[in-house]
Amino acid sequence: MVDKEVMKGVSKGNEIQLMTIEEASVFLNLKVSKLRRDVFMKVIPYYKFGSLIRFKKDELVKWVEEKMVIPTSSNAFGIQN
């Protein structure tokens, strides 16, 4: 088990909130199997404590924001907005 003092935030002194893979799955609206694949491929930020996988909510939010695709002014069909 991880000591509570180890889990304290460094700058603000707040406890770090870690989510299980099931909680992260609900938060991200993704299947658990998709998250497990992303962990295996190391494409999503996660923490590993022995066999336990955990996620930080703020890091998941940042990861999702990095996936945003910004639309261009024109598309492949030549239709302009």
PDB file of N, CA, C and O in Angstrom:
ATOM      1  N   MET A   1       0.845  -1.183   0.000  1.00  0.00           N
ATOM      2  CA  MET A   1       0.000   0.000   0.000  1.00  0.00           C
ATOM      3  C   MET A   1       0.888   1.243   0.000  1.00  0.00           C
ATOM      4  O   MET A   1       1.921   1.277   0.623  1.00  0.00           O
ATOM      5  N   VAL A   2       0.443   2.278  -0.706  1.00  0.00           N
ATOM      6  CA  VAL A   2       1.206   3.518  -0.815  1.00  0.00           C
ATOM      7  C   VAL A   2       0.916   4.392   0.396  1.00  0.00           C
ATOM      8  O   VAL A   2      -0.236   4.588   0.780  1.00  0.00           O
ATOM      9  N   ASP A   3       1.970   4.915   1.018  1.00  0.00           N
ATOM     10  CA  ASP A   3       1.839   5.790   2.179  1.00  0.00           C
ATOM     11  C   ASP A   3       1.128   7.078   1.777  1.00  0.00           C
ATOM     12  O   ASP A   3       1.401   7.644   0.735  1.00  0.00           O
ATOM     13  N   LYS A   4       0.196   7.568   2.620  1.00  0.00           N
ATOM     14  CA  LYS A   4      -0.557   8.788   2.301  1.00  0.00           C
ATOM     15  C   LYS A   4       0.363   9.997   2.154  1.00  0.00           C
ATOM     16  O   LYS A   4       0.098  10.883   1.363  1.00  0.00           O
ATOM     17  N   GLU A   5       1.448  10.045   2.911  1.00  0.00           N
ATOM     18  CA  GLU A   5       2.382  11.164   2.793  1.00  0.00           C
ATOM     19  C   GLU A   5       3.061  11.184   1.432  1.00  0.00           C
ATOM     20  O   GLU A   5       3.352  12.230   0.894  1.00  0.00           O
ATOM     21  N   VAL A   6       3.302  10.025   0.861  1.00  0.00           N
ATOM     22  CA  VAL A   6       3.913   9.936  -0.461  1.00  0.00           C
ATOM     23  C   VAL A   6       2.957  10.493  -1.508  1.00  0.00           C
ATOM     24  O   VAL A   6       3.367  11.091  -2.496  1.00  0.00           O
ATOM     25  N   MET A   7       1.655  10.336  -1.290  1.00  0.00           N
ATOM     26  CA  MET A   7       0.651  10.746  -2.250  1.00  0.00           C
ATOM     27  C   MET A   7       0.264  12.222  -2.121  1.00  0.00           C
ATOM     28  O   MET A   7      -0.615  12.695  -2.800  1.00  0.00           O
ATOM     29  N   LYS A   8       0.901  12.977  -1.248  1.00  0.00           N
ATOM     30  CA  LYS A   8       0.593  14.402  -1.118  1.00  0.00           C
ATOM     31  C   LYS A   8       1.161  15.156  -2.315  1.00  0.00           C
ATOM     32  O   LYS A   8       2.242  14.872  -2.792  1.00  0.00           O
ATOM     33  N   GLY A   9       0.414  16.145  -2.796  1.00  0.00           N
ATOM     34  CA  GLY A   9       0.898  16.984  -3.883  1.00  0.00           C
ATOM     35  C   GLY A   9       2.080  17.797  -3.407  1.00  0.00           C
ATOM     36  O   GLY A   9       2.112  18.244  -2.264  1.00  0.00           O
ATOM     37  N   VAL A  10       3.051  18.028  -4.246  1.00  0.00           N
ATOM     38  CA  VAL A  10       4.276  18.714  -3.850  1.00  0.00           C
ATOM     39  C   VAL A  10       4.050  20.200  -3.650  1.00  0.00           C
ATOM     40  O   VAL A  10       4.419  20.761  -2.632  1.00  0.00           O
ATOM     41  N   SER A  11       3.399  20.878  -4.600  1.00  0.00           N
ATOM     42  CA  SER A  11       3.309  22.328  -4.534  1.00  0.00           C
ATOM     43  C   SER A  11       2.166  22.840  -3.668  1.00  0.00           C
ATOM     44  O   SER A  11       2.313  23.815  -2.964  1.00  0.00           O
ATOM     45  N   LYS A  12       1.006  22.180  -3.707  1.00  0.00           N
ATOM     46  CA  LYS A  12      -0.155  22.690  -2.992  1.00  0.00           C
ATOM     47  C   LYS A  12      -0.489  21.889  -1.747  1.00  0.00           C
ATOM     48  O   LYS A  12      -1.332  22.290  -0.970  1.00  0.00           O
ATOM     49  N   GLY A  13       0.150  20.755  -1.554  1.00  0.00           N
ATOM     50  CA  GLY A  13      -0.135  19.947  -0.389  1.00  0.00           C
ATOM     51  C   GLY A  13      -1.449  19.186  -0.493  1.00  0.00           C
ATOM     52  O   GLY A  13      -1.923  18.627   0.481  1.00  0.00           O
ATOM     53  N   ASN A  14      -2.081  19.164  -1.674  1.00  0.00           N
ATOM     54  CA  ASN A  14      -3.329  18.431  -1.864  1.00  0.00           C
ATOM     55  C   ASN A  14      -3.035  16.969  -2.134  1.00  0.00           C
ATOM     56  O   ASN A  14      -2.038  16.631  -2.740  1.00  0.00           O
ATOM     57  N   GLU A  15      -3.958  16.111  -1.693  1.00  0.00           N
ATOM     58  CA  GLU A  15      -3.803  14.704  -1.997  1.00  0.00           C
ATOM     59  C   GLU A  15      -4.033  14.462  -3.476  1.00  0.00           C
ATOM     60  O   GLU A  15      -4.924  15.043  -4.078  1.00  0.00           O
ATOM     61  N   ILE A  16      -3.210  13.619  -4.067  1.00  0.00           N
ATOM     62  CA  ILE A  16      -3.351  13.282  -5.475  1.00  0.00           C
ATOM     63  C   ILE A  16      -4.488  12.277  -5.608  1.00  0.00           C
ATOM     64  O   ILE A  16      -4.523  11.277  -4.904  1.00  0.00           O
ATOM     65  N   GLN A  17      -5.420  12.560  -6.504  1.00  0.00           N
ATOM     66  CA  GLN A  17      -6.550  11.672  -6.726  1.00  0.00           C
ATOM     67  C   GLN A  17      -6.222  10.734  -7.887  1.00  0.00           C
ATOM     68  O   GLN A  17      -6.114  11.184  -9.020  1.00  0.00           O
ATOM     69  N   LEU A  18      -6.075   9.464  -7.587  1.00  0.00           N
ATOM     70  CA  LEU A  18      -5.792   8.469  -8.607  1.00  0.00           C
ATOM     71  C   LEU A  18      -7.060   7.679  -8.898  1.00  0.00           C
ATOM     72  O   LEU A  18      -7.807   7.330  -7.984  1.00  0.00           O
ATOM     73  N   MET A  19      -7.289   7.402 -10.177  1.00  0.00           N
ATOM     74  CA  MET A  19      -8.458   6.645 -10.596  1.00  0.00           C
ATOM     75  C   MET A  19      -8.051   5.244 -11.031  1.00  0.00           C
ATOM     76  O   MET A  19      -6.975   5.065 -11.606  1.00  0.00           O
ATOM     77  N   THR A  20      -8.933   4.296 -10.792  1.00  0.00           N
ATOM     78  CA  THR A  20      -8.723   2.943 -11.295  1.00  0.00           C
ATOM     79  C   THR A  20      -8.996   2.950 -12.799  1.00  0.00           C
ATOM     80  O   THR A  20      -9.511   3.926 -13.347  1.00  0.00           O
ATOM     81  N   ILE A  21      -8.676   1.851 -13.449  1.00  0.00           N
ATOM     82  CA  ILE A  21      -8.920   1.770 -14.888  1.00  0.00           C
ATOM     83  C   ILE A  21     -10.424   1.810 -15.182  1.00  0.00           C
ATOM     84  O   ILE A  21     -10.843   2.384 -16.184  1.00  0.00           O
ATOM     85  N   GLU A  22     -11.226   1.261 -14.283  1.00  0.00           N
ATOM     86  CA  GLU A  22     -12.678   1.304 -14.467  1.00  0.00           C
ATOM     87  C   GLU A  22     -13.200   2.738 -14.333  1.00  0.00           C
ATOM     88  O   GLU A  22     -14.054   3.177 -15.106  1.00  0.00           O
ATOM     89  N   GLU A  23     -12.692   3.475 -13.338  1.00  0.00           N
ATOM     90  CA  GLU A  23     -13.104   4.870 -13.145  1.00  0.00           C
ATOM     91  C   GLU A  23     -12.664   5.730 -14.325  1.00  0.00           C
ATOM     92  O   GLU A  23     -13.420   6.583 -14.799  1.00  0.00           O
ATOM     93  N   ALA A  24     -11.441   5.512 -14.792  1.00  0.00           N
ATOM     94  CA  ALA A  24     -10.945   6.257 -15.950  1.00  0.00           C
ATOM     95  C   ALA A  24     -11.765   5.931 -17.194  1.00  0.00           C
ATOM     96  O   ALA A  24     -12.029   6.815 -18.021  1.00  0.00           O
ATOM     97  N   SER A  25     -12.181   4.696 -17.311  1.00  0.00           N
ATOM     98  CA  SER A  25     -13.012   4.276 -18.439  1.00  0.00           C
ATOM     99  C   SER A  25     -14.331   5.037 -18.458  1.00  0.00           C
ATOM    100  O   SER A  25     -14.763   5.533 -19.504  1.00  0.00           O
ATOM    101  N   VAL A  26     -14.960   5.176 -17.312  1.00  0.00           N
ATOM    102  CA  VAL A  26     -16.214   5.928 -17.209  1.00  0.00           C
ATOM    103  C   VAL A  26     -15.955   7.401 -17.487  1.00  0.00           C
ATOM    104  O   VAL A  26     -16.687   8.043 -18.244  1.00  0.00           O
ATOM    105  N   PHE A  27     -14.903   7.949 -16.901  1.00  0.00           N
ATOM    106  CA  PHE A  27     -14.569   9.362 -17.075  1.00  0.00           C
ATOM    107  C   PHE A  27     -14.325   9.708 -18.540  1.00  0.00           C
ATOM    108  O   PHE A  27     -14.790  10.729 -19.038  1.00  0.00           O
ATOM    109  N   LEU A  28     -13.612   8.840 -19.252  1.00  0.00           N
ATOM    110  CA  LEU A  28     -13.265   9.086 -20.654  1.00  0.00           C
ATOM    111  C   LEU A  28     -14.304   8.552 -21.639  1.00  0.00           C
ATOM    112  O   LEU A  28     -14.191   8.795 -22.841  1.00  0.00           O
ATOM    113  N   ASN A  29     -15.282   7.816 -21.124  1.00  0.00           N
ATOM    114  CA  ASN A  29     -16.295   7.181 -21.964  1.00  0.00           C
ATOM    115  C   ASN A  29     -15.641   6.251 -22.998  1.00  0.00           C
ATOM    116  O   ASN A  29     -15.968   6.276 -24.186  1.00  0.00           O
ATOM    117  N   LEU A  30     -14.693   5.456 -22.506  1.00  0.00           N
ATOM    118  CA  LEU A  30     -13.997   4.467 -23.329  1.00  0.00           C
ATOM    119  C   LEU A  30     -14.150   3.091 -22.682  1.00  0.00           C
ATOM    120  O   LEU A  30     -14.325   2.985 -21.472  1.00  0.00           O
ATOM    121  N   LYS A  31     -14.064   2.059 -23.481  1.00  0.00           N
ATOM    122  CA  LYS A  31     -14.098   0.705 -22.941  1.00  0.00           C
ATOM    123  C   LYS A  31     -12.810   0.432 -22.164  1.00  0.00           C
ATOM    124  O   LYS A  31     -11.746   0.952 -22.506  1.00  0.00           O
ATOM    125  N   VAL A  32     -12.938  -0.385 -21.120  1.00  0.00           N
ATOM    126  CA  VAL A  32     -11.770  -0.774 -20.331  1.00  0.00           C
ATOM    127  C   VAL A  32     -10.735  -1.437 -21.224  1.00  0.00           C
ATOM    128  O   VAL A  32      -9.526  -1.190 -21.084  1.00  0.00           O
ATOM    129  N   SER A  33     -11.184  -2.243 -22.176  1.00  0.00           N
ATOM    130  CA  SER A  33     -10.246  -2.934 -23.072  1.00  0.00           C
ATOM    131  C   SER A  33      -9.445  -1.931 -23.904  1.00  0.00           C
ATOM    132  O   SER A  33      -8.257  -2.143 -24.165  1.00  0.00           O
ATOM    133  N   LYS A  34     -10.067  -0.830 -24.322  1.00  0.00           N
ATOM    134  CA  LYS A  34      -9.367   0.220 -25.073  1.00  0.00           C
ATOM    135  C   LYS A  34      -8.303   0.874 -24.192  1.00  0.00           C
ATOM    136  O   LYS A  34      -7.165   1.114 -24.625  1.00  0.00           O
ATOM    137  N   LEU A  35      -8.642   1.155 -22.922  1.00  0.00           N
ATOM    138  CA  LEU A  35      -7.662   1.737 -22.002  1.00  0.00           C
ATOM    139  C   LEU A  35      -6.505   0.777 -21.754  1.00  0.00           C
ATOM    140  O   LEU A  35      -5.344   1.197 -21.725  1.00  0.00           O
ATOM    141  N   ARG A  36      -6.824  -0.502 -21.569  1.00  0.00           N
ATOM    142  CA  ARG A  36      -5.750  -1.484 -21.348  1.00  0.00           C
ATOM    143  C   ARG A  36      -4.813  -1.550 -22.560  1.00  0.00           C
ATOM    144  O   ARG A  36      -3.595  -1.636 -22.408  1.00  0.00           O
ATOM    145  N   ARG A  37      -5.373  -1.475 -23.751  1.00  0.00           N
ATOM    146  CA  ARG A  37      -4.558  -1.472 -24.967  1.00  0.00           C
ATOM    147  C   ARG A  37      -3.668  -0.221 -25.000  1.00  0.00           C
ATOM    148  O   ARG A  37      -2.480  -0.306 -25.327  1.00  0.00           O
ATOM    149  N   ASP A  38      -4.248   0.934 -24.663  1.00  0.00           N
ATOM    150  CA  ASP A  38      -3.470   2.173 -24.660  1.00  0.00           C
ATOM    151  C   ASP A  38      -2.358   2.142 -23.614  1.00  0.00           C
ATOM    152  O   ASP A  38      -1.274   2.676 -23.836  1.00  0.00           O
ATOM    153  N   VAL A  39      -2.627   1.513 -22.467  1.00  0.00           N
ATOM    154  CA  VAL A  39      -1.588   1.344 -21.447  1.00  0.00           C
ATOM    155  C   VAL A  39      -0.490   0.442 -21.993  1.00  0.00           C
ATOM    156  O   VAL A  39       0.704   0.755 -21.889  1.00  0.00           O
ATOM    157  N   PHE A  40      -0.863  -0.678 -22.591  1.00  0.00           N
ATOM    158  CA  PHE A  40       0.106  -1.616 -23.151  1.00  0.00           C
ATOM    159  C   PHE A  40       0.971  -0.943 -24.220  1.00  0.00           C
ATOM    160  O   PHE A  40       2.185  -1.149 -24.277  1.00  0.00           O
ATOM    161  N   MET A  41       0.338  -0.103 -25.058  1.00  0.00           N
ATOM    162  CA  MET A  41       1.059   0.587 -26.128  1.00  0.00           C
ATOM    163  C   MET A  41       1.762   1.854 -25.631  1.00  0.00           C
ATOM    164  O   MET A  41       2.454   2.528 -26.389  1.00  0.00           O
ATOM    165  N   LYS A  42       1.543   2.201 -24.353  1.00  0.00           N
ATOM    166  CA  LYS A  42       2.146   3.380 -23.716  1.00  0.00           C
ATOM    167  C   LYS A  42       1.784   4.683 -24.446  1.00  0.00           C
ATOM    168  O   LYS A  42       2.628   5.540 -24.678  1.00  0.00           O
ATOM    169  N   VAL A  43       0.495   4.820 -24.780  1.00  0.00           N
ATOM    170  CA  VAL A  43       0.033   6.035 -25.460  1.00  0.00           C
ATOM    171  C   VAL A  43      -0.816   6.910 -24.540  1.00  0.00           C
ATOM    172  O   VAL A  43      -1.248   7.987 -24.943  1.00  0.00           O
ATOM    173  N   ILE A  44      -1.051   6.463 -23.309  1.00  0.00           N
ATOM    174  CA  ILE A  44      -1.844   7.219 -22.345  1.00  0.00           C
ATOM    175  C   ILE A  44      -1.037   7.315 -21.048  1.00  0.00           C
ATOM    176  O   ILE A  44      -0.356   6.358 -20.674  1.00  0.00           O
ATOM    177  N   PRO A  45      -1.075   8.464 -20.380  1.00  0.00           N
ATOM    178  CA  PRO A  45      -0.306   8.588 -19.129  1.00  0.00           C
ATOM    179  C   PRO A  45      -0.947   7.749 -18.011  1.00  0.00           C
ATOM    180  O   PRO A  45      -2.160   7.790 -17.817  1.00  0.00           O
ATOM    181  N   TYR A  46      -0.125   6.982 -17.316  1.00  0.00           N
ATOM    182  CA  TYR A  46      -0.625   6.137 -16.234  1.00  0.00           C
ATOM    183  C   TYR A  46       0.477   5.889 -15.216  1.00  0.00           C
ATOM    184  O   TYR A  46       1.651   6.172 -15.455  1.00  0.00           O
ATOM    185  N   TYR A  47       0.078   5.369 -14.063  1.00  0.00           N
ATOM    186  CA  TYR A  47       1.001   4.994 -13.004  1.00  0.00           C
ATOM    187  C   TYR A  47       0.811   3.515 -12.739  1.00  0.00           C
ATOM    188  O   TYR A  47      -0.296   2.996 -12.821  1.00  0.00           O
ATOM    189  N   LYS A  48       1.891   2.850 -12.402  1.00  0.00           N
ATOM    190  CA  LYS A  48       1.817   1.421 -12.135  1.00  0.00           C
ATOM    191  C   LYS A  48       2.432   1.148 -10.761  1.00  0.00           C
ATOM    192  O   LYS A  48       3.559   1.526 -10.480  1.00  0.00           O
ATOM    193  N   PHE A  49       1.637   0.519  -9.904  1.00  0.00           N
ATOM    194  CA  PHE A  49       2.066   0.107  -8.576  1.00  0.00           C
ATOM    195  C   PHE A  49       1.950  -1.413  -8.537  1.00  0.00           C
ATOM    196  O   PHE A  49       0.855  -1.937  -8.327  1.00  0.00           O
ATOM    197  N   GLY A  50       3.043  -2.101  -8.810  1.00  0.00           N
ATOM    198  CA  GLY A  50       2.974  -3.551  -8.918  1.00  0.00           C
ATOM    199  C   GLY A  50       2.135  -3.902 -10.136  1.00  0.00           C
ATOM    200  O   GLY A  50       2.452  -3.523 -11.251  1.00  0.00           O
ATOM    201  N   SER A  51       1.015  -4.567  -9.907  1.00  0.00           N
ATOM    202  CA  SER A  51       0.126  -4.906 -11.021  1.00  0.00           C
ATOM    203  C   SER A  51      -1.039  -3.922 -11.152  1.00  0.00           C
ATOM    204  O   SER A  51      -1.877  -4.066 -12.026  1.00  0.00           O
ATOM    205  N   LEU A  52      -1.092  -2.913 -10.283  1.00  0.00           N
ATOM    206  CA  LEU A  52      -2.186  -1.941 -10.292  1.00  0.00           C
ATOM    207  C   LEU A  52      -1.894  -0.792 -11.249  1.00  0.00           C
ATOM    208  O   LEU A  52      -0.806  -0.215 -11.220  1.00  0.00           O
ATOM    209  N   ILE A  53      -2.865  -0.455 -12.068  1.00  0.00           N
ATOM    210  CA  ILE A  53      -2.762   0.668 -12.997  1.00  0.00           C
ATOM    211  C   ILE A  53      -3.635   1.790 -12.454  1.00  0.00           C
ATOM    212  O   ILE A  53      -4.795   1.570 -12.104  1.00  0.00           O
ATOM    213  N   ARG A  54      -3.107   3.004 -12.391  1.00  0.00           N
ATOM    214  CA  ARG A  54      -3.853   4.157 -11.898  1.00  0.00           C
ATOM    215  C   ARG A  54      -3.640   5.342 -12.831  1.00  0.00           C
ATOM    216  O   ARG A  54      -2.615   5.443 -13.521  1.00  0.00           O
ATOM    217  N   PHE A  55      -4.608   6.256 -12.819  1.00  0.00           N
ATOM    218  CA  PHE A  55      -4.580   7.436 -13.682  1.00  0.00           C
ATOM    219  C   PHE A  55      -4.872   8.678 -12.857  1.00  0.00           C
ATOM    220  O   PHE A  55      -5.675   8.629 -11.922  1.00  0.00           O
ATOM    221  N   LYS A  56      -4.240   9.805 -13.237  1.00  0.00           N
ATOM    222  CA  LYS A  56      -4.561  11.094 -12.633  1.00  0.00           C
ATOM    223  C   LYS A  56      -5.530  11.827 -13.556  1.00  0.00           C
ATOM    224  O   LYS A  56      -5.299  11.912 -14.765  1.00  0.00           O
ATOM    225  N   LYS A  57      -6.600  12.350 -12.983  1.00  0.00           N
ATOM    226  CA  LYS A  57      -7.648  13.001 -13.760  1.00  0.00           C
ATOM    227  C   LYS A  57      -7.101  14.158 -14.587  1.00  0.00           C
ATOM    228  O   LYS A  57      -7.403  14.271 -15.781  1.00  0.00           O
ATOM    229  N   ASP A  58      -6.291  15.023 -13.980  1.00  0.00           N
ATOM    230  CA  ASP A  58      -5.786  16.191 -14.715  1.00  0.00           C
ATOM    231  C   ASP A  58      -4.894  15.783 -15.888  1.00  0.00           C
ATOM    232  O   ASP A  58      -4.900  16.427 -16.935  1.00  0.00           O
ATOM    233  N   GLU A  59      -4.157  14.682 -15.750  1.00  0.00           N
ATOM    234  CA  GLU A  59      -3.328  14.201 -16.859  1.00  0.00           C
ATOM    235  C   GLU A  59      -4.177  13.603 -17.972  1.00  0.00           C
ATOM    236  O   GLU A  59      -3.834  13.732 -19.149  1.00  0.00           O
ATOM    237  N   LEU A  60      -5.288  12.967 -17.611  1.00  0.00           N
ATOM    238  CA  LEU A  60      -6.200  12.435 -18.628  1.00  0.00           C
ATOM    239  C   LEU A  60      -6.865  13.570 -19.401  1.00  0.00           C
ATOM    240  O   LEU A  60      -7.014  13.492 -20.616  1.00  0.00           O
ATOM    241  N   VAL A  61      -7.245  14.632 -18.685  1.00  0.00           N
ATOM    242  CA  VAL A  61      -7.852  15.801 -19.348  1.00  0.00           C
ATOM    243  C   VAL A  61      -6.859  16.394 -20.337  1.00  0.00           C
ATOM    244  O   VAL A  61      -7.201  16.690 -21.485  1.00  0.00           O
ATOM    245  N   LYS A  62      -5.608  16.556 -19.909  1.00  0.00           N
ATOM    246  CA  LYS A  62      -4.573  17.096 -20.793  1.00  0.00           C
ATOM    247  C   LYS A  62      -4.361  16.190 -22.006  1.00  0.00           C
ATOM    248  O   LYS A  62      -4.236  16.659 -23.136  1.00  0.00           O
ATOM    249  N   TRP A  63      -4.337  14.881 -21.784  1.00  0.00           N
ATOM    250  CA  TRP A  63      -4.159  13.909 -22.861  1.00  0.00           C
ATOM    251  C   TRP A  63      -5.283  14.025 -23.883  1.00  0.00           C
ATOM    252  O   TRP A  63      -5.037  14.026 -25.086  1.00  0.00           O
ATOM    253  N   VAL A  64      -6.517  14.163 -23.400  1.00  0.00           N
ATOM    254  CA  VAL A  64      -7.666  14.308 -24.299  1.00  0.00           C
ATOM    255  C   VAL A  64      -7.558  15.607 -25.090  1.00  0.00           C
ATOM    256  O   VAL A  64      -7.789  15.639 -26.301  1.00  0.00           O
ATOM    257  N   GLU A  65      -7.188  16.695 -24.425  1.00  0.00           N
ATOM    258  CA  GLU A  65      -7.068  17.984 -25.104  1.00  0.00           C
ATOM    259  C   GLU A  65      -6.004  17.953 -26.192  1.00  0.00           C
ATOM    260  O   GLU A  65      -6.133  18.614 -27.218  1.00  0.00           O
ATOM    261  N   GLU A  66      -4.944  17.172 -25.983  1.00  0.00           N
ATOM    262  CA  GLU A  66      -3.889  17.035 -26.990  1.00  0.00           C
ATOM    263  C   GLU A  66      -4.373  16.277 -28.226  1.00  0.00           C
ATOM    264  O   GLU A  66      -3.772  16.363 -29.285  1.00  0.00           O
ATOM    265  N   LYS A  67      -5.466  15.541 -28.090  1.00  0.00           N
ATOM    266  CA  LYS A  67      -6.015  14.761 -29.198  1.00  0.00           C
ATOM    267  C   LYS A  67      -6.964  15.577 -30.074  1.00  0.00           C
ATOM    268  O   LYS A  67      -7.428  15.089 -31.101  1.00  0.00           O
ATOM    269  N   MET A  68      -7.253  16.817 -29.676  1.00  0.00           N
ATOM    270  CA  MET A  68      -8.201  17.635 -30.420  1.00  0.00           C
ATOM    271  C   MET A  68      -7.687  17.932 -31.826  1.00  0.00           C
ATOM    272  O   MET A  68      -6.516  18.260 -32.021  1.00  0.00           O
ATOM    273  N   VAL A  69      -8.559  17.793 -32.799  1.00  0.00           N
ATOM    274  CA  VAL A  69      -8.234  18.101 -34.188  1.00  0.00           C
ATOM    275  C   VAL A  69      -8.893  19.435 -34.510  1.00  0.00           C
ATOM    276  O   VAL A  69     -10.117  19.580 -34.375  1.00  0.00           O
ATOM    277  N   ILE A  70      -8.096  20.393 -34.913  1.00  0.00           N
ATOM    278  CA  ILE A  70      -8.609  21.724 -35.238  1.00  0.00           C
ATOM    279  C   ILE A  70      -9.026  21.728 -36.702  1.00  0.00           C
ATOM    280  O   ILE A  70      -8.234  21.396 -37.577  1.00  0.00           O
ATOM    281  N   PRO A  71     -10.291  22.090 -36.968  1.00  0.00           N
ATOM    282  CA  PRO A  71     -10.761  22.095 -38.350  1.00  0.00           C
ATOM    283  C   PRO A  71     -10.070  23.183 -39.163  1.00  0.00           C
ATOM    284  O   PRO A  71      -9.711  24.238 -38.643  1.00  0.00           O
ATOM    285  N   THR A  72      -9.901  22.902 -40.437  1.00  0.00           N
ATOM    286  CA  THR A  72      -9.324  23.895 -41.334  1.00  0.00           C
ATOM    287  C   THR A  72     -10.453  24.683 -41.982  1.00  0.00           C
ATOM    288  O   THR A  72     -11.618  24.317 -41.889  1.00  0.00           O
ATOM    289  N   SER A  73     -10.109  25.749 -42.690  1.00  0.00           N
ATOM    290  CA  SER A  73     -11.140  26.582 -43.307  1.00  0.00           C
ATOM    291  C   SER A  73     -11.780  25.914 -44.512  1.00  0.00           C
ATOM    292  O   SER A  73     -12.873  26.241 -44.912  1.00  0.00           O
ATOM    293  N   SER A  74     -11.088  24.959 -45.111  1.00  0.00           N
ATOM    294  CA  SER A  74     -11.680  24.210 -46.217  1.00  0.00           C
ATOM    295  C   SER A  74     -11.477  22.726 -45.949  1.00  0.00           C
ATOM    296  O   SER A  74     -10.629  22.323 -45.181  1.00  0.00           O
ATOM    297  N   ASN A  75     -12.268  21.899 -46.602  1.00  0.00           N
ATOM    298  CA  ASN A  75     -12.137  20.472 -46.390  1.00  0.00           C
ATOM    299  C   ASN A  75     -11.781  19.766 -47.697  1.00  0.00           C
ATOM    300  O   ASN A  75     -11.617  20.396 -48.735  1.00  0.00           O
ATOM    301  N   ALA A  76     -11.698  18.480 -47.679  1.00  0.00           N
ATOM    302  CA  ALA A  76     -11.280  17.692 -48.840  1.00  0.00           C
ATOM    303  C   ALA A  76     -12.246  17.788 -50.008  1.00  0.00           C
ATOM    304  O   ALA A  76     -11.879  17.549 -51.146  1.00  0.00           O
ATOM    305  N   PHE A  77     -13.478  18.162 -49.747  1.00  0.00           N
ATOM    306  CA  PHE A  77     -14.471  18.239 -50.808  1.00  0.00           C
ATOM    307  C   PHE A  77     -14.561  19.622 -51.445  1.00  0.00           C
ATOM    308  O   PHE A  77     -15.361  19.858 -52.331  1.00  0.00           O
ATOM    309  N   GLY A  78     -13.756  20.551 -50.959  1.00  0.00           N
ATOM    310  CA  GLY A  78     -13.765  21.899 -51.527  1.00  0.00           C
ATOM    311  C   GLY A  78     -14.938  22.751 -51.071  1.00  0.00           C
ATOM    312  O   GLY A  78     -15.169  23.819 -51.631  1.00  0.00           O
ATOM    313  N   ILE A  79     -15.661  22.293 -50.072  1.00  0.00           N
ATOM    314  CA  ILE A  79     -16.797  23.056 -49.565  1.00  0.00           C
ATOM    315  C   ILE A  79     -16.264  24.068 -48.554  1.00  0.00           C
ATOM    316  O   ILE A  79     -15.546  23.726 -47.638  1.00  0.00           O
ATOM    317  N   GLN A  80     -16.628  25.305 -48.731  1.00  0.00           N
ATOM    318  CA  GLN A  80     -16.207  26.353 -47.807  1.00  0.00           C
ATOM    319  C   GLN A  80     -17.362  26.730 -46.910  1.00  0.00           C
ATOM    320  O   GLN A  80     -18.503  26.723 -47.310  1.00  0.00           O
ATOM    321  N   ASN A  81     -17.004  27.069 -45.676  1.00  0.00           N
ATOM    322  CA  ASN A  81     -18.023  27.469 -44.694  1.00  0.00           C
ATOM    323  C   ASN A  81     -18.382  28.918 -44.847  1.00  0.00           C
ATOM    324  O   ASN A  81     -17.702  29.772 -45.163  1.00  0.00           O
TER     325      ASN A  81
END
